[in-house]
JSON list of C-alpha atoms in Angstrom, two decimals:
[
{"chain": "V", "resi": 1, "resn": "MET", "atom": "CA", "xyz": [90.33, 90.17, 104.84]},
{"chain": "V", "resi": 2, "resn": "ASP", "atom": "CA", "xyz": [91.05, 87.99, 101.75]},
{"chain": "V", "resi": 3, "resn": "ILE", "atom": "CA", "xyz": [92.90, 84.71, 101.66]},
{"chain": "V", "resi": 4, "resn": "TRP", "atom": "CA", "xyz": [96.17, 86.35, 100.55]},
{"chain": "V", "resi": 5, "resn": "GLU", "atom": "CA", "xyz": [96.13, 88.72, 103.65]},
{"chain": "V", "resi": 6, "resn": "ARG", "atom": "CA", "xyz": [95.45, 85.75, 105.91]},
{"chain": "V", "resi": 7, "resn": "LEU", "atom": "CA", "xyz": [98.34, 83.73, 104.33]},
{"chain": "V", "resi": 8, "resn": "CYS", "atom": "CA", "xyz": [100.68, 86.75, 104.56]},
{"chain": "V", "resi": 9, "resn": "GLN", "atom": "CA", "xyz": [99.87, 87.40, 108.19]},
{"chain": "V", "resi": 10, "resn": "LYS", "atom": "CA", "xyz": [100.57, 83.65, 108.94]},
{"chain": "V", "resi": 11, "resn": "ALA", "atom": "CA", "xyz": [103.81, 83.59, 107.12]},
{"chain": "V", "resi": 12, "resn": "LYS", "atom": "CA", "xyz": [104.94, 87.05, 108.93]},
{"chain": "V", "resi": 13, "resn": "GLU", "atom": "CA", "xyz": [104.53, 85.08, 112.23]},
{"chain": "V", "resi": 14, "resn": "GLN", "atom": "CA", "xyz": [107.38, 82.81, 111.16]},
{"chain": "V", "resi": 15, "resn": "TYR", "atom": "CA", "xyz": [109.72, 85.73, 110.17]},
{"chain": "V", "resi": 16, "resn": "HIS", "atom": "CA", "xyz": [112.42, 86.27, 112.83]},
{"chain": "V", "resi": 17, "resn": "PRO", "atom": "CA", "xyz": [115.83, 85.74, 111.27]},
{"chain": "V", "resi": 18, "resn": "GLN", "atom": "CA", "xyz": [118.22, 83.79, 113.60]},
{"chain": "V", "resi": 19, "resn": "GLN", "atom": "CA", "xyz": [121.61, 82.19, 113.73]},
{"chain": "V", "resi": 20, "resn": "VAL", "atom": "CA", "xyz": [120.93, 78.78, 114.98]},
{"chain": "V", "resi": 21, "resn": "SER", "atom": "CA", "xyz": [124.47, 77.69, 115.00]},
{"chain": "V", "resi": 22, "resn": "PRO", "atom": "CA", "xyz": [127.76, 78.81, 113.40]},
{"chain": "V", "resi": 23, "resn": "PHE", "atom": "CA", "xyz": [126.53, 76.68, 110.42]},
{"chain": "V", "resi": 24, "resn": "LEU", "atom": "CA", "xyz": [122.68, 77.25, 110.35]},
{"chain": "V", "resi": 25, "resn": "TYR", "atom": "CA", "xyz": [120.50, 80.33, 109.81]},
{"chain": "V", "resi": 26, "resn": "ALA", "atom": "CA", "xyz": [116.86, 80.15, 109.98]},
{"chain": "V", "resi": 27, "resn": "HIS", "atom": "CA", "xyz": [113.40, 81.98, 109.73]},
{"chain": "V", "resi": 28, "resn": "HIS", "atom": "CA", "xyz": [114.87, 84.42, 107.05]},
{"chain": "V", "resi": 29, "resn": "VAL", "atom": "CA", "xyz": [112.28, 83.15, 104.26]},
{"chain": "V", "resi": 30, "resn": "VAL", "atom": "CA", "xyz": [109.02, 82.30, 105.32]},
{"chain": "V", "resi": 31, "resn": "CYS", "atom": "CA", "xyz": [105.97, 80.55, 103.70]},
{"chain": "V", "resi": 32, "resn": "ALA", "atom": "CA", "xyz": [102.24, 80.06, 104.14]},
{"chain": "V", "resi": 33, "resn": "LEU", "atom": "CA", "xyz": [100.03, 77.65, 101.99]},
{"chain": "V", "resi": 34, "resn": "GLU", "atom": "CA", "xyz": [96.39, 76.93, 101.82]},
{"chain": "V", "resi": 35, "resn": "SER", "atom": "CA", "xyz": [95.62, 73.25, 101.54]},
{"chain": "V", "resi": 36, "resn": "GLU", "atom": "CA", "xyz": [92.83, 71.80, 99.48]},
{"chain": "V", "resi": 37, "resn": "SER", "atom": "CA", "xyz": [90.65, 71.71, 102.55]},
{"chain": "V", "resi": 38, "resn": "GLY", "atom": "CA", "xyz": [91.29, 75.29, 103.19]},
{"chain": "V", "resi": 39, "resn": "GLU", "atom": "CA", "xyz": [93.73, 74.97, 106.32]},
{"chain": "V", "resi": 40, "resn": "ILE", "atom": "CA", "xyz": [96.75, 77.17, 106.41]},
{"chain": "V", "resi": 41, "resn": "PHE", "atom": "CA", "xyz": [100.30, 75.72, 106.97]},
{"chain": "V", "resi": 42, "resn": "THR", "atom": "CA", "xyz": [103.50, 77.59, 107.45]},
{"chain": "V", "resi": 43, "resn": "GLY", "atom": "CA", "xyz": [107.08, 76.94, 107.15]},
{"chain": "V", "resi": 44, "resn": "PHE", "atom": "CA", "xyz": [110.47, 78.72, 107.37]},
{"chain": "V", "resi": 45, "resn": "CYS", "atom": "CA", "xyz": [113.87, 78.32, 105.74]},
{"chain": "V", "resi": 46, "resn": "PHE", "atom": "CA", "xyz": [116.94, 76.38, 107.34]},
{"chain": "V", "resi": 47, "resn": "GLU", "atom": "CA", "xyz": [120.00, 77.37, 105.38]},
{"chain": "V", "resi": 48, "resn": "SER", "atom": "CA", "xyz": [123.29, 75.76, 106.06]},
{"chain": "V", "resi": 49, "resn": "CYS", "atom": "CA", "xyz": [126.81, 75.92, 104.94]},
{"chain": "V", "resi": 50, "resn": "SER", "atom": "CA", "xyz": [126.09, 72.91, 102.76]},
{"chain": "V", "resi": 51, "resn": "GLY", "atom": "CA", "xyz": [123.37, 73.24, 100.21]},
{"chain": "V", "resi": 52, "resn": "VAL", "atom": "CA", "xyz": [122.13, 69.67, 100.41]},
{"chain": "V", "resi": 53, "resn": "LEU", "atom": "CA", "xyz": [121.09, 70.34, 104.02]},
{"chain": "V", "resi": 54, "resn": "ASP", "atom": "CA", "xyz": [119.15, 73.30, 103.27]},
{"chain": "V", "resi": 55, "resn": "LEU", "atom": "CA", "xyz": [115.27, 73.16, 103.78]},
{"chain": "V", "resi": 56, "resn": "CYS", "atom": "CA", "xyz": [113.29, 75.87, 101.88]},
{"chain": "V", "resi": 57, "resn": "ALA", "atom": "CA", "xyz": [110.29, 77.45, 103.62]},
{"chain": "V", "resi": 58, "resn": "GLU", "atom": "CA", "xyz": [107.83, 76.12, 100.95]},
{"chain": "V", "resi": 59, "resn": "ARG", "atom": "CA", "xyz": [108.84, 72.53, 101.27]},
{"chain": "V", "resi": 60, "resn": "VAL", "atom": "CA", "xyz": [108.73, 72.84, 105.09]},
{"chain": "V", "resi": 61, "resn": "ALA", "atom": "CA", "xyz": [105.11, 74.22, 104.84]},
{"chain": "V", "resi": 62, "resn": "ALA", "atom": "CA", "xyz": [104.24, 71.42, 102.67]},
{"chain": "V", "resi": 63, "resn": "LEU", "atom": "CA", "xyz": [105.71, 68.82, 104.86]},
{"chain": "V", "resi": 64, "resn": "ASN", "atom": "CA", "xyz": [103.99, 70.40, 107.79]},
{"chain": "V", "resi": 65, "resn": "MET", "atom": "CA", "xyz": [100.62, 70.01, 105.71]},
{"chain": "V", "resi": 66, "resn": "TYR", "atom": "CA", "xyz": [101.26, 66.44, 105.06]},
{"chain": "V", "resi": 67, "resn": "ALA", "atom": "CA", "xyz": [102.48, 65.52, 108.47]},
{"chain": "V", "resi": 68, "resn": "ALA", "atom": "CA", "xyz": [99.50, 67.12, 110.16]},
{"chain": "V", "resi": 69, "resn": "SER", "atom": "CA", "xyz": [96.75, 66.18, 107.77]},
{"chain": "V", "resi": 70, "resn": "GLY", "atom": "CA", "xyz": [97.90, 63.85, 105.06]},
{"chain": "V", "resi": 71, "resn": "GLN", "atom": "CA", "xyz": [96.98, 66.39, 102.43]},
{"chain": "V", "resi": 72, "resn": "THR", "atom": "CA", "xyz": [99.11, 66.84, 99.25]},
{"chain": "V", "resi": 73, "resn": "VAL", "atom": "CA", "xyz": [97.27, 69.36, 97.30]},
{"chain": "V", "resi": 74, "resn": "VAL", "atom": "CA", "xyz": [97.96, 73.13, 97.60]},
{"chain": "V", "resi": 75, "resn": "ARG", "atom": "CA", "xyz": [95.56, 75.77, 96.48]},
{"chain": "V", "resi": 76, "resn": "ARG", "atom": "CA", "xyz": [97.58, 78.90, 97.07]},
{"chain": "V", "resi": 77, "resn": "LEU", "atom": "CA", "xyz": [101.17, 79.74, 98.40]},
{"chain": "V", "resi": 78, "resn": "ILE", "atom": "CA", "xyz": [103.03, 82.85, 99.47]},
{"chain": "V", "resi": 79, "resn": "ALA", "atom": "CA", "xyz": [106.61, 82.98, 100.32]},
{"chain": "V", "resi": 80, "resn": "PHE", "atom": "CA", "xyz": [108.99, 85.76, 101.02]},
{"chain": "V", "resi": 81, "resn": "ARG", "atom": "CA", "xyz": [111.93, 87.32, 103.03]},
{"chain": "V", "resi": 82, "resn": "ASP", "atom": "CA", "xyz": [111.41, 90.43, 104.87]},
{"chain": "V", "resi": 83, "resn": "ARG", "atom": "CA", "xyz": [108.32, 91.69, 102.81]},
{"chain": "V", "resi": 84, "resn": "PRO", "atom": "CA", "xyz": [105.58, 90.20, 100.77]},
{"chain": "V", "resi": 85, "resn": "PRO", "atom": "CA", "xyz": [106.28, 89.45, 97.05]},
{"chain": "V", "resi": 86, "resn": "TYR", "atom": "CA", "xyz": [106.62, 92.80, 95.02]},
{"chain": "V", "resi": 87, "resn": "GLY", "atom": "CA", "xyz": [107.05, 91.55, 91.39]},
{"chain": "V", "resi": 88, "resn": "GLY", "atom": "CA", "xyz": [110.24, 90.86, 89.52]},
{"chain": "V", "resi": 89, "resn": "GLY", "atom": "CA", "xyz": [110.56, 87.18, 90.64]},
{"chain": "V", "resi": 90, "resn": "SER", "atom": "CA", "xyz": [110.40, 87.89, 94.36]},
{"chain": "V", "resi": 91, "resn": "GLY", "atom": "CA", "xyz": [108.53, 85.28, 96.21]},
{"chain": "V", "resi": 92, "resn": "MET", "atom": "CA", "xyz": [108.99, 82.54, 93.53]},
{"chain": "V", "resi": 93, "resn": "PRO", "atom": "CA", "xyz": [109.75, 79.14, 94.72]},
{"chain": "V", "resi": 94, "resn": "CYS", "atom": "CA", "xyz": [113.15, 77.73, 93.73]},
{"chain": "V", "resi": 95, "resn": "GLY", "atom": "CA", "xyz": [113.40, 74.81, 91.21]},
{"chain": "V", "resi": 96, "resn": "ALA", "atom": "CA", "xyz": [113.63, 72.30, 93.77]},
{"chain": "V", "resi": 97, "resn": "CYS", "atom": "CA", "xyz": [110.35, 73.33, 95.39]},
{"chain": "V", "resi": 98, "resn": "ARG", "atom": "CA", "xyz": [108.65, 73.66, 92.07]},
{"chain": "V", "resi": 99, "resn": "GLU", "atom": "CA", "xyz": [109.79, 70.01, 91.28]},
{"chain": "V", "resi": 100, "resn": "PHE", "atom": "CA", "xyz": [108.75, 68.87, 94.72]},
{"chain": "V", "resi": 101, "resn": "PHE", "atom": "CA", "xyz": [105.15, 70.41, 94.60]},
{"chain": "V", "resi": 102, "resn": "MET", "atom": "CA", "xyz": [104.69, 68.71, 91.13]},
{"chain": "V", "resi": 103, "resn": "GLN", "atom": "CA", "xyz": [105.92, 65.40, 92.35]},
{"chain": "V", "resi": 104, "resn": "LEU", "atom": "CA", "xyz": [103.85, 65.64, 95.51]},
{"chain": "V", "resi": 105, "resn": "ASN", "atom": "CA", "xyz": [100.55, 65.79, 93.54]},
{"chain": "V", "resi": 106, "resn": "LEU", "atom": "CA", "xyz": [99.80, 66.53, 89.94]},
{"chain": "V", "resi": 107, "resn": "GLN", "atom": "CA", "xyz": [96.94, 68.64, 91.01]},
{"chain": "V", "resi": 108, "resn": "ASN", "atom": "CA", "xyz": [99.54, 71.15, 92.24]},
{"chain": "V", "resi": 109, "resn": "LYS", "atom": "CA", "xyz": [100.09, 72.35, 88.74]},
{"chain": "V", "resi": 110, "resn": "ASP", "atom": "CA", "xyz": [97.10, 74.47, 89.32]},
{"chain": "V", "resi": 111, "resn": "MET", "atom": "CA", "xyz": [98.25, 75.99, 92.71]},
{"chain": "V", "resi": 112, "resn": "GLU", "atom": "CA", "xyz": [98.43, 79.91, 92.64]},
{"chain": "V", "resi": 113, "resn": "ILE", "atom": "CA", "xyz": [101.83, 81.31, 93.73]},
{"chain": "V", "resi": 114, "resn": "MET", "atom": "CA", "xyz": [101.80, 84.93, 94.84]},
{"chain": "V", "resi": 115, "resn": "VAL", "atom": "CA", "xyz": [103.96, 87.17, 92.62]},
{"chain": "V", "resi": 116, "resn": "ASP", "atom": "CA", "xyz": [102.84, 90.67, 93.63]},
{"chain": "V", "resi": 117, "resn": "TYR", "atom": "CA", "xyz": [101.13, 91.06, 96.98]},
{"chain": "V", "resi": 118, "resn": "ASP", "atom": "CA", "xyz": [99.92, 94.59, 96.30]},
{"chain": "V", "resi": 119, "resn": "THR", "atom": "CA", "xyz": [98.38, 93.82, 92.88]},
{"chain": "V", "resi": 120, "resn": "ARG", "atom": "CA", "xyz": [97.42, 90.32, 93.78]},
{"chain": "V", "resi": 121, "resn": "GLU", "atom": "CA", "xyz": [99.23, 89.02, 90.74]},
{"chain": "V", "resi": 122, "resn": "THR", "atom": "CA", "xyz": [99.74, 85.34, 90.80]},
{"chain": "V", "resi": 123, "resn": "VAL", "atom": "CA", "xyz": [101.06, 82.66, 88.65]},
{"chain": "V", "resi": 124, "resn": "THR", "atom": "CA", "xyz": [100.29, 78.82, 88.55]},
{"chain": "V", "resi": 125, "resn": "LEU", "atom": "CA", "xyz": [102.89, 76.12, 88.83]},
{"chain": "V", "resi": 126, "resn": "LYS", "atom": "CA", "xyz": [102.23, 74.84, 85.43]},
{"chain": "V", "resi": 127, "resn": "GLU", "atom": "CA", "xyz": [103.00, 78.22, 83.98]},
{"chain": "V", "resi": 128, "resn": "LEU", "atom": "CA", "xyz": [106.42, 78.01, 85.89]},
{"chain": "V", "resi": 129, "resn": "LEU", "atom": "CA", "xyz": [106.92, 74.36, 84.55]},
{"chain": "V", "resi": 130, "resn": "PRO", "atom": "CA", "xyz": [105.28, 74.16, 81.12]},
{"chain": "V", "resi": 131, "resn": "ASN", "atom": "CA", "xyz": [106.83, 71.09, 79.75]},
{"chain": "V", "resi": 132, "resn": "TRP", "atom": "CA", "xyz": [107.41, 69.31, 82.97]},
{"chain": "V", "resi": 133, "resn": "TRP", "atom": "CA", "xyz": [109.44, 66.05, 82.59]},
{"chain": "V", "resi": 134, "resn": "GLY", "atom": "CA", "xyz": [107.26, 63.90, 84.82]},
{"chain": "V", "resi": 135, "resn": "MET", "atom": "CA", "xyz": [103.95, 64.42, 83.08]},
{"chain": "V", "resi": 136, "resn": "GLU", "atom": "CA", "xyz": [104.60, 61.20, 81.00]},
{"chain": "V", "resi": 137, "resn": "ARG", "atom": "CA", "xyz": [104.90, 59.16, 84.21]},
{"chain": "V", "resi": 138, "resn": "TYR", "atom": "CA", "xyz": [101.62, 60.46, 85.66]},
{"chain": "V", "resi": 139, "resn": "GLU", "atom": "CA", "xyz": [99.89, 59.86, 82.36]},
{"chain": "V", "resi": 140, "resn": "SER", "atom": "CA", "xyz": [101.21, 56.17, 82.18]},
{"chain": "V", "resi": 141, "resn": "ARG", "atom": "CA", "xyz": [99.87, 55.56, 85.63]},
{"chain": "V", "resi": 142, "resn": "GLN", "atom": "CA", "xyz": [96.29, 56.36, 84.55]},
{"chain": "V", "resi": 143, "resn": "THR", "atom": "CA", "xyz": [96.12, 53.76, 81.74]}
]
């Protein structure tokens, strides 16, 4: 079993869509990530009637990683709804999640994101954010 199969299985454990209240829907998007240490952390989406209250599965998984271990570096990530990513943009983190991972740790620019589970096609975060606005701030901290 390769790491992507392990991540996919862990994410699937979180998939059980449910109406939490008349305002909140959860567990309809799931995520599993592999941390720098090799541990796997999961998360699921909380969607509300107000976008600012939404919590994406990817950010929840990252927050679970940080809360449990203090880690901020992600090696690999898979996210999906009812089936693993199948190309065509499925499984891609939203802009807010992309931004969050870059701000969390610059090393996350090299994290692999699953694009197509069957072919094992991945993309890196730096490919999704090639001219990221925050690079200057990271570079100025190092001088």
